[in-house]
mmCIF file of C-alpha atoms in Angstrom:
data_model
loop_
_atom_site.group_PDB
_atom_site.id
_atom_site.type_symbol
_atom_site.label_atom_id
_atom_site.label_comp_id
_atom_site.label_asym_id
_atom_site.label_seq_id
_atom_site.Cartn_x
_atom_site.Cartn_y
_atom_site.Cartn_z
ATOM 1 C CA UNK A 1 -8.256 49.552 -1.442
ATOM 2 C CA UNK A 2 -4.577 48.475 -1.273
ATOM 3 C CA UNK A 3 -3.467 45.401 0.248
ATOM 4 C CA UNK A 4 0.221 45.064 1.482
ATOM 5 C CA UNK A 5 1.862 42.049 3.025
ATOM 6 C CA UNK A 6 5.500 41.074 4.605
ATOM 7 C CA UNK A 7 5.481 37.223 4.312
ATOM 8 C CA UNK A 8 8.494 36.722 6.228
ATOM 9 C CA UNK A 9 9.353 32.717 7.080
ATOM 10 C CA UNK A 10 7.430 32.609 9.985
ATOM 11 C CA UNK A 11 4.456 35.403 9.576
ATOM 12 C CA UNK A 12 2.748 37.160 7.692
ATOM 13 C CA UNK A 13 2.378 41.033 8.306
ATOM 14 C CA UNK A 14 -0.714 42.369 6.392
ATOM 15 C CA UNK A 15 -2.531 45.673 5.985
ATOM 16 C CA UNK A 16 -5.108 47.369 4.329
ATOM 17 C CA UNK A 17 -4.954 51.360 2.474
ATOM 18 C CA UNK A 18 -7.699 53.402 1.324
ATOM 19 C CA UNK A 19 -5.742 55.670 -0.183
ATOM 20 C CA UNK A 20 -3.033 56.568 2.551
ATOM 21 C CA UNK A 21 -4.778 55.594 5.352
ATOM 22 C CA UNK A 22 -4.423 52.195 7.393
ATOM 23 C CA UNK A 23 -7.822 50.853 7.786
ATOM 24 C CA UNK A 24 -7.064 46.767 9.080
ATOM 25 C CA UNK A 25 -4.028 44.790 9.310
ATOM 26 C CA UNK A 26 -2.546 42.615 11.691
ATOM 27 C CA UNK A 27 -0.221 39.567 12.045
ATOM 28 C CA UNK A 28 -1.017 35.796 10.962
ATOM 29 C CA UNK A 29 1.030 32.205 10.648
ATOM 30 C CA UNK A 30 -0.727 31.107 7.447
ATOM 31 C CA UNK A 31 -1.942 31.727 3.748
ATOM 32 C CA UNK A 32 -5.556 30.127 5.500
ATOM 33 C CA UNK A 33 -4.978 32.474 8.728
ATOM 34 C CA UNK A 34 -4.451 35.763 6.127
ATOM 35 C CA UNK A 35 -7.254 34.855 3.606
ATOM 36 C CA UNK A 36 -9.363 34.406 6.776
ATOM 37 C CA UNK A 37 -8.500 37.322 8.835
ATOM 38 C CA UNK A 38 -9.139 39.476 5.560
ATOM 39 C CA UNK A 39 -12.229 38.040 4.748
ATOM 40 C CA UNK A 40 -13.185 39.075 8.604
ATOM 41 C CA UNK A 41 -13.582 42.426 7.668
ATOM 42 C CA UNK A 42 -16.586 42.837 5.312
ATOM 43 C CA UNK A 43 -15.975 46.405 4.757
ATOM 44 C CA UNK A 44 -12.656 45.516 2.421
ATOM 45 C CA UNK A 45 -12.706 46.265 -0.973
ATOM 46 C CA UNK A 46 -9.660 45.235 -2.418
ATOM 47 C CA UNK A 47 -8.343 46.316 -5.858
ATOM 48 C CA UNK A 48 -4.965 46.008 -5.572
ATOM 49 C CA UNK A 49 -2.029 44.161 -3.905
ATOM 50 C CA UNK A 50 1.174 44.044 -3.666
ATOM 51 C CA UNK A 51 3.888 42.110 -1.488
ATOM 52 C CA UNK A 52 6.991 41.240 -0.536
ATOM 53 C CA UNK A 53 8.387 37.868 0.410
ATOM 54 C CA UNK A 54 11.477 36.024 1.408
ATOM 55 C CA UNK A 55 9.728 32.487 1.576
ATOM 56 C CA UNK A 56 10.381 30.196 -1.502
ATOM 57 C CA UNK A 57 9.282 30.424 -4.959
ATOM 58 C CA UNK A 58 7.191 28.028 -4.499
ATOM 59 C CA UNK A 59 5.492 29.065 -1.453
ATOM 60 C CA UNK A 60 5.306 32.635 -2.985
ATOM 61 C CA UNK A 61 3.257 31.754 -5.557
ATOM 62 C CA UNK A 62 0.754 29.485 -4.094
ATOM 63 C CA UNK A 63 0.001 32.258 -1.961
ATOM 64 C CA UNK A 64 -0.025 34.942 -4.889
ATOM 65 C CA UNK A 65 -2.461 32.227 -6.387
ATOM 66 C CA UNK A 66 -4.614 32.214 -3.800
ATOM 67 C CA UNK A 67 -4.996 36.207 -3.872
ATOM 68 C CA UNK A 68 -5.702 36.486 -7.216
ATOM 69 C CA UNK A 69 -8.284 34.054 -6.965
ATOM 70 C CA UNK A 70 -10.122 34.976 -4.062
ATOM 71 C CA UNK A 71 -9.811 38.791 -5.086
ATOM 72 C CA UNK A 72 -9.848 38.779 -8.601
ATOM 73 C CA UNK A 73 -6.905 41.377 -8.272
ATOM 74 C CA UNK A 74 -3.000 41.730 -9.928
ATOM 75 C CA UNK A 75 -0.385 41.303 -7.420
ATOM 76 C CA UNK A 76 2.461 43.388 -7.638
ATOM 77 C CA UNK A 77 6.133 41.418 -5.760
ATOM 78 C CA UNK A 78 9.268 43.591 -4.784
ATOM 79 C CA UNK A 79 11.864 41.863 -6.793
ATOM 80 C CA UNK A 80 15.853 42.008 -6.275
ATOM 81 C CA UNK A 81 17.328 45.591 -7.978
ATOM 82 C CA UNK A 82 20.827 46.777 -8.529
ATOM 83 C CA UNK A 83 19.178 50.131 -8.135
ATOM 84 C CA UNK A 84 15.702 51.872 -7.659
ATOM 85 C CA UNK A 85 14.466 55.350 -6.461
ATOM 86 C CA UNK A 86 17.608 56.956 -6.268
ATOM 87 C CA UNK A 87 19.076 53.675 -4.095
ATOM 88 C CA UNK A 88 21.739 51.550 -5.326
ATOM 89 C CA UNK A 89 22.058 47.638 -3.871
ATOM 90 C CA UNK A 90 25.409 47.841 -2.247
ATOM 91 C CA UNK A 91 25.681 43.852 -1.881
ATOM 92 C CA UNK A 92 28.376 42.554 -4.440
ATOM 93 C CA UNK A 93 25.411 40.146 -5.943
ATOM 94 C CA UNK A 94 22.291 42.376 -5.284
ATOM 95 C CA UNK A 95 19.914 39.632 -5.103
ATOM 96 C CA UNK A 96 21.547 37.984 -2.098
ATOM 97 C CA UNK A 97 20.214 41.183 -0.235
ATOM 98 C CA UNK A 98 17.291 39.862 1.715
ATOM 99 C CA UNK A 99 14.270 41.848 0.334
ATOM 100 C CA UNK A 100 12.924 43.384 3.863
ATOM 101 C CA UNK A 101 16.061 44.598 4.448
ATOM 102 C CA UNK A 102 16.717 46.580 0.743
ATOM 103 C CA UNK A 103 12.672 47.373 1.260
ATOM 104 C CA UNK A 104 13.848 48.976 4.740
ATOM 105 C CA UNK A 105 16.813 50.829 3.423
ATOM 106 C CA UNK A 106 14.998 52.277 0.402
ATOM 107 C CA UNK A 107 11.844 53.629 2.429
ATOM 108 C CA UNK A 108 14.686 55.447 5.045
ATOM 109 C CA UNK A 109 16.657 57.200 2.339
ATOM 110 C CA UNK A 110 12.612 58.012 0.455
ATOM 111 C CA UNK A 111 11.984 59.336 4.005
ATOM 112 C CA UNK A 112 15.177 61.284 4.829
ATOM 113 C CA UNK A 113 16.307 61.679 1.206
ATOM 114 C CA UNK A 114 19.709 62.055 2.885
ATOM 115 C CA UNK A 115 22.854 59.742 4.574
ATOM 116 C CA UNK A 116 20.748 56.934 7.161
ATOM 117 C CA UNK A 117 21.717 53.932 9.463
ATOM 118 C CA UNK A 118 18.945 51.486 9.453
ATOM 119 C CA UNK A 119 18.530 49.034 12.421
ATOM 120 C CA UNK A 120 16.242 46.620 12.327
ATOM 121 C CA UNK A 121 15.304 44.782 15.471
ATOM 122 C CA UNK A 122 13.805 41.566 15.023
ATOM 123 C CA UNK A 123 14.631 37.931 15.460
ATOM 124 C CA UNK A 124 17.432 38.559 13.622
ATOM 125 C CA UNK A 125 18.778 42.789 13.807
ATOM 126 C CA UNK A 126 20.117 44.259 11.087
ATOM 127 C CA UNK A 127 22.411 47.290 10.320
ATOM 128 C CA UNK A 128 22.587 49.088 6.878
ATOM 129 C CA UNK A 129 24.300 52.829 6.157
ATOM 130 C CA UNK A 130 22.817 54.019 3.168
ATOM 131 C CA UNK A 131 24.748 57.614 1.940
ATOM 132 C CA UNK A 132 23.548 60.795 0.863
ATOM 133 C CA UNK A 133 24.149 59.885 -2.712
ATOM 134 C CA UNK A 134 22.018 57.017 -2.105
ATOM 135 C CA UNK A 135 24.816 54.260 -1.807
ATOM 136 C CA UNK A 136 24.028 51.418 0.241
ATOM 137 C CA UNK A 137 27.090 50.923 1.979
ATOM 138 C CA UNK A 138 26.624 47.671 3.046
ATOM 139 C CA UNK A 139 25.561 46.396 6.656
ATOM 140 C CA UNK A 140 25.404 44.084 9.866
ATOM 141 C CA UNK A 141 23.002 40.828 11.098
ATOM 142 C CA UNK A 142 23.480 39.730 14.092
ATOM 143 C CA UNK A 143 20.810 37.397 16.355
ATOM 144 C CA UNK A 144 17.821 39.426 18.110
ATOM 145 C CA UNK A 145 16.433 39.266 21.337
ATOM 146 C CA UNK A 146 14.756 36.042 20.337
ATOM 147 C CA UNK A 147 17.628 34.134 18.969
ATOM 148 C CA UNK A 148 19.571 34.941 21.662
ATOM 149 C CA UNK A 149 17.240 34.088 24.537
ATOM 150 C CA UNK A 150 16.381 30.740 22.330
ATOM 151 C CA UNK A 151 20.086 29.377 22.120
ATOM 152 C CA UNK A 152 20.422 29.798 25.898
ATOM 153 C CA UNK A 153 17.395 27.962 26.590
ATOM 154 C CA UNK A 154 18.432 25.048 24.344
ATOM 155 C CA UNK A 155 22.077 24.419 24.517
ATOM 156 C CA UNK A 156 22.515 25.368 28.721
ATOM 157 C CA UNK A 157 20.168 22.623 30.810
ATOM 158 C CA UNK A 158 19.886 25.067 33.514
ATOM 159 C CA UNK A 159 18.655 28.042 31.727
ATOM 160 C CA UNK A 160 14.735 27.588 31.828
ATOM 161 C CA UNK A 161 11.643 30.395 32.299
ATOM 162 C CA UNK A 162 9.069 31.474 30.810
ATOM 163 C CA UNK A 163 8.018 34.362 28.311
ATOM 164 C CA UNK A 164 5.929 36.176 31.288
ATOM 165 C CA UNK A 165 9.492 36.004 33.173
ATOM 166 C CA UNK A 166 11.402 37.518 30.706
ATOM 167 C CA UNK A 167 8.994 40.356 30.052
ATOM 168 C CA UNK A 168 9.290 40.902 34.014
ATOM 169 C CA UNK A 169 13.146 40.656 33.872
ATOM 170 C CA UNK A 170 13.488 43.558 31.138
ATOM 171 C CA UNK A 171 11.712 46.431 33.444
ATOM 172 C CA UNK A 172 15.891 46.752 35.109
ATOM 173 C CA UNK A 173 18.670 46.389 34.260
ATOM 174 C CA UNK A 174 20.276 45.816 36.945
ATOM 175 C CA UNK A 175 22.779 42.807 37.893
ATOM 176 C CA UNK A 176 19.855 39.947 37.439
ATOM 177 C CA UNK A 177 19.376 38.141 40.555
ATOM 178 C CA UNK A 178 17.687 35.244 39.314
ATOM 179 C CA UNK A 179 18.661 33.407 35.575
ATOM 180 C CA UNK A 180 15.831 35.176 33.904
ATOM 181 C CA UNK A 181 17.077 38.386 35.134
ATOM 182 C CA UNK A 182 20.890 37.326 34.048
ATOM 183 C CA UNK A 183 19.689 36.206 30.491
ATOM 184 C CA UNK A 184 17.246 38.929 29.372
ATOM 185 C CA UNK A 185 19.578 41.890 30.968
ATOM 186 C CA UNK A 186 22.686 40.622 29.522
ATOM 187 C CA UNK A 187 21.120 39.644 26.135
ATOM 188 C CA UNK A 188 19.662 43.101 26.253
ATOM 189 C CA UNK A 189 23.402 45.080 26.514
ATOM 190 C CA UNK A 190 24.760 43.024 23.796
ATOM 191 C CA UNK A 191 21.546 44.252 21.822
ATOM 192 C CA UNK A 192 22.661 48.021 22.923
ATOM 193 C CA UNK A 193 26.364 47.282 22.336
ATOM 194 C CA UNK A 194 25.734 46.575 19.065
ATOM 195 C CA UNK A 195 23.698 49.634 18.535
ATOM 196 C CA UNK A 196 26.626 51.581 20.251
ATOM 197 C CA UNK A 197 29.250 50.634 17.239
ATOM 198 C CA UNK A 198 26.410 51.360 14.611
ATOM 199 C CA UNK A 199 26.447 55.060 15.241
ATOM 200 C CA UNK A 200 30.067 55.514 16.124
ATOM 201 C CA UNK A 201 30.386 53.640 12.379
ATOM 202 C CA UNK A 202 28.012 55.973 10.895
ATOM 203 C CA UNK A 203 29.553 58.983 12.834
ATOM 204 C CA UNK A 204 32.503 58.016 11.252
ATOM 205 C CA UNK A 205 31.402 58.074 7.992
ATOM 206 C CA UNK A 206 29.356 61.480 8.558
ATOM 207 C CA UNK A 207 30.031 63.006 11.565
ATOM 208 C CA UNK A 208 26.531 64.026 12.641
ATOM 209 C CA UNK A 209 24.742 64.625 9.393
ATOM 210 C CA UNK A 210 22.686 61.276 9.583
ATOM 211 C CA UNK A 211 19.113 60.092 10.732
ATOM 212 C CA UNK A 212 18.461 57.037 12.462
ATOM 213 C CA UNK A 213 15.541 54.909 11.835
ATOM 214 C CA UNK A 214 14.516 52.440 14.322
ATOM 215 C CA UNK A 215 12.112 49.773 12.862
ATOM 216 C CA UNK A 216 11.318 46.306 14.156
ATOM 217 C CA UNK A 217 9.267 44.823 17.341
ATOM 218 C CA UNK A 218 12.199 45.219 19.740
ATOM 219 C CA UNK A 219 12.808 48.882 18.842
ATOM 220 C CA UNK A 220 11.776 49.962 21.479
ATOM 221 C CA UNK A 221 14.163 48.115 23.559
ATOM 222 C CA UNK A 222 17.167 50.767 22.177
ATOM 223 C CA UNK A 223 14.810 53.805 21.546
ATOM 224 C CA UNK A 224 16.260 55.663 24.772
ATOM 225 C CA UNK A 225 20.045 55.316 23.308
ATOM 226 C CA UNK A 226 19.061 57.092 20.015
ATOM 227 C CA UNK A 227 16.326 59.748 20.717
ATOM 228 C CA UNK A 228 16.258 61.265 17.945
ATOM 229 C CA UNK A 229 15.840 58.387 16.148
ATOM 230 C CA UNK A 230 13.020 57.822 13.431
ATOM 231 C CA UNK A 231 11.068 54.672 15.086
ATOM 232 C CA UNK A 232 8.894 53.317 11.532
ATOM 233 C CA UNK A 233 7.039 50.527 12.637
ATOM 234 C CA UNK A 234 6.349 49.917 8.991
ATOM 235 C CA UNK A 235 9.548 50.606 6.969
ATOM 236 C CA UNK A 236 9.577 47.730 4.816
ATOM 237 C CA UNK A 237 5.711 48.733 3.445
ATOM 238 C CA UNK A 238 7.411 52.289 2.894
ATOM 239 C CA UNK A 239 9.938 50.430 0.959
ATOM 240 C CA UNK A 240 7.266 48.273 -0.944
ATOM 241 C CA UNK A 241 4.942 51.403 -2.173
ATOM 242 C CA UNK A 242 8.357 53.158 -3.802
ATOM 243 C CA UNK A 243 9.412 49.725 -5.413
ATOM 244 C CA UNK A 244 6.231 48.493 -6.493
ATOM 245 C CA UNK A 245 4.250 51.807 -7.507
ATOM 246 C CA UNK A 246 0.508 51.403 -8.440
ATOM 247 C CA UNK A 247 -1.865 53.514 -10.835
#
């Protein structure tokens, strides 16, 4: 069996293939919380693993040291590229590009093997055009959902409610009558705005010959604006299997 992590700075996404099929995974805040929540599942058989993180070196490798150990498996890390599978790192110093984000861009263009926008909704969202020669064109972050909602709650005294509030305020969008309403609504069009200039951008560039791909946990949020948008939950692990190849 394969095992595949994300180790982003705050989680770590993990999952499990026999063969091509998904058989665990889920989400955890620790190297401890992963090793345990792995270990969880007696029927695992792991043989080899692979990763991708944008944590330090440091913290990289004490958890790579900790698979190998407990696993007695190789581990396989994405690493910066100027170019791989027919992709080519459009960031004037190709290692600056965060790794998710060129792991994102290169599973799209496996998947459409033709000109893509990639938008990545998370606490951060991210844009990236990616031509039909395979040219990464370059691309957008902005703050998320989360960020925004966050800065409002610490830097205005007024603005406070909780998560179940917010989750309550997103089912209209109407004018919000109440501050949770106001926040989450208008935090919400600036998220769609932004998605707005994305395609006319990538309409520019090529007309209508383009997919969309739609990745991220607030996706969903902007899936009605783009329906025939690709939603890939798991982009980045596309990404990781093309970059990081095993026997």
């Amino acid at each position: 069996m394969i095992l595949e992590m994300d180790c982003g700075n705050s989680f770590i996404k993990w999952r499990a293939l026999d063969g091509t099929v998904v058989v665990s995974g889920g989400v955890v805040e620790s190297d401890v919380g992963l090793m345990a929540a792995i270990l969880a599942v007696p029927a695992l058989c792991i043989t080899h693993c692979r990763l991708v993180s944008v944590r330090s070196d440091d913290e990289t490798s004490s958890l790579v040291a900790s698979i190998v150990s407990t696993f007695d498996v190789a581990v396989e890390c994405a690493k910066p590229a100027r170019e791989v599978a027919g992709v080519s790192n459009g960031y004037e110093d190709f290692a600056r590009l965060g790794l998710d984000r060129w792991l994102a861009l290169v599973g799209a263009f496996e998947l459409a093997k033709s000109a893509c926008l990639v938008l990545d909704f998370g606490t951060a969202v991210t844009a990236d055009f990616v031509a039909s020669d395979g040219q990464h064109l370059g691309g957008f972050i902005c703050p998320g959902m989360p960020l925004m909602r966050d800065q409002l709650r610490t830097h205005t005294r007024r603005i406070r409610y909780d998560n179940f509030s917010a989750e309550q305020a997103l089912l209209r969008q109407a004018p919000g009558r109440t501050t949770a309403e106001a926040v989450e609504r208008g935090c919400l069009l600036m998220l769609r705005g932004f998605v707005l200039t994305q395609l006319e951008l990538a309409r520019e560039y090529w007309g209508q010959d383009f997919e969309v791909f739609l990745t991220g946990g607030d996706a969903s949020l902007v899936k009605d604006m783009v329906p025939d948008a690709r939603v890939v939950q798991d982009l980045v692990f596309v990404g990781l299997a093309v970059v990081c190849p095993l026997p």
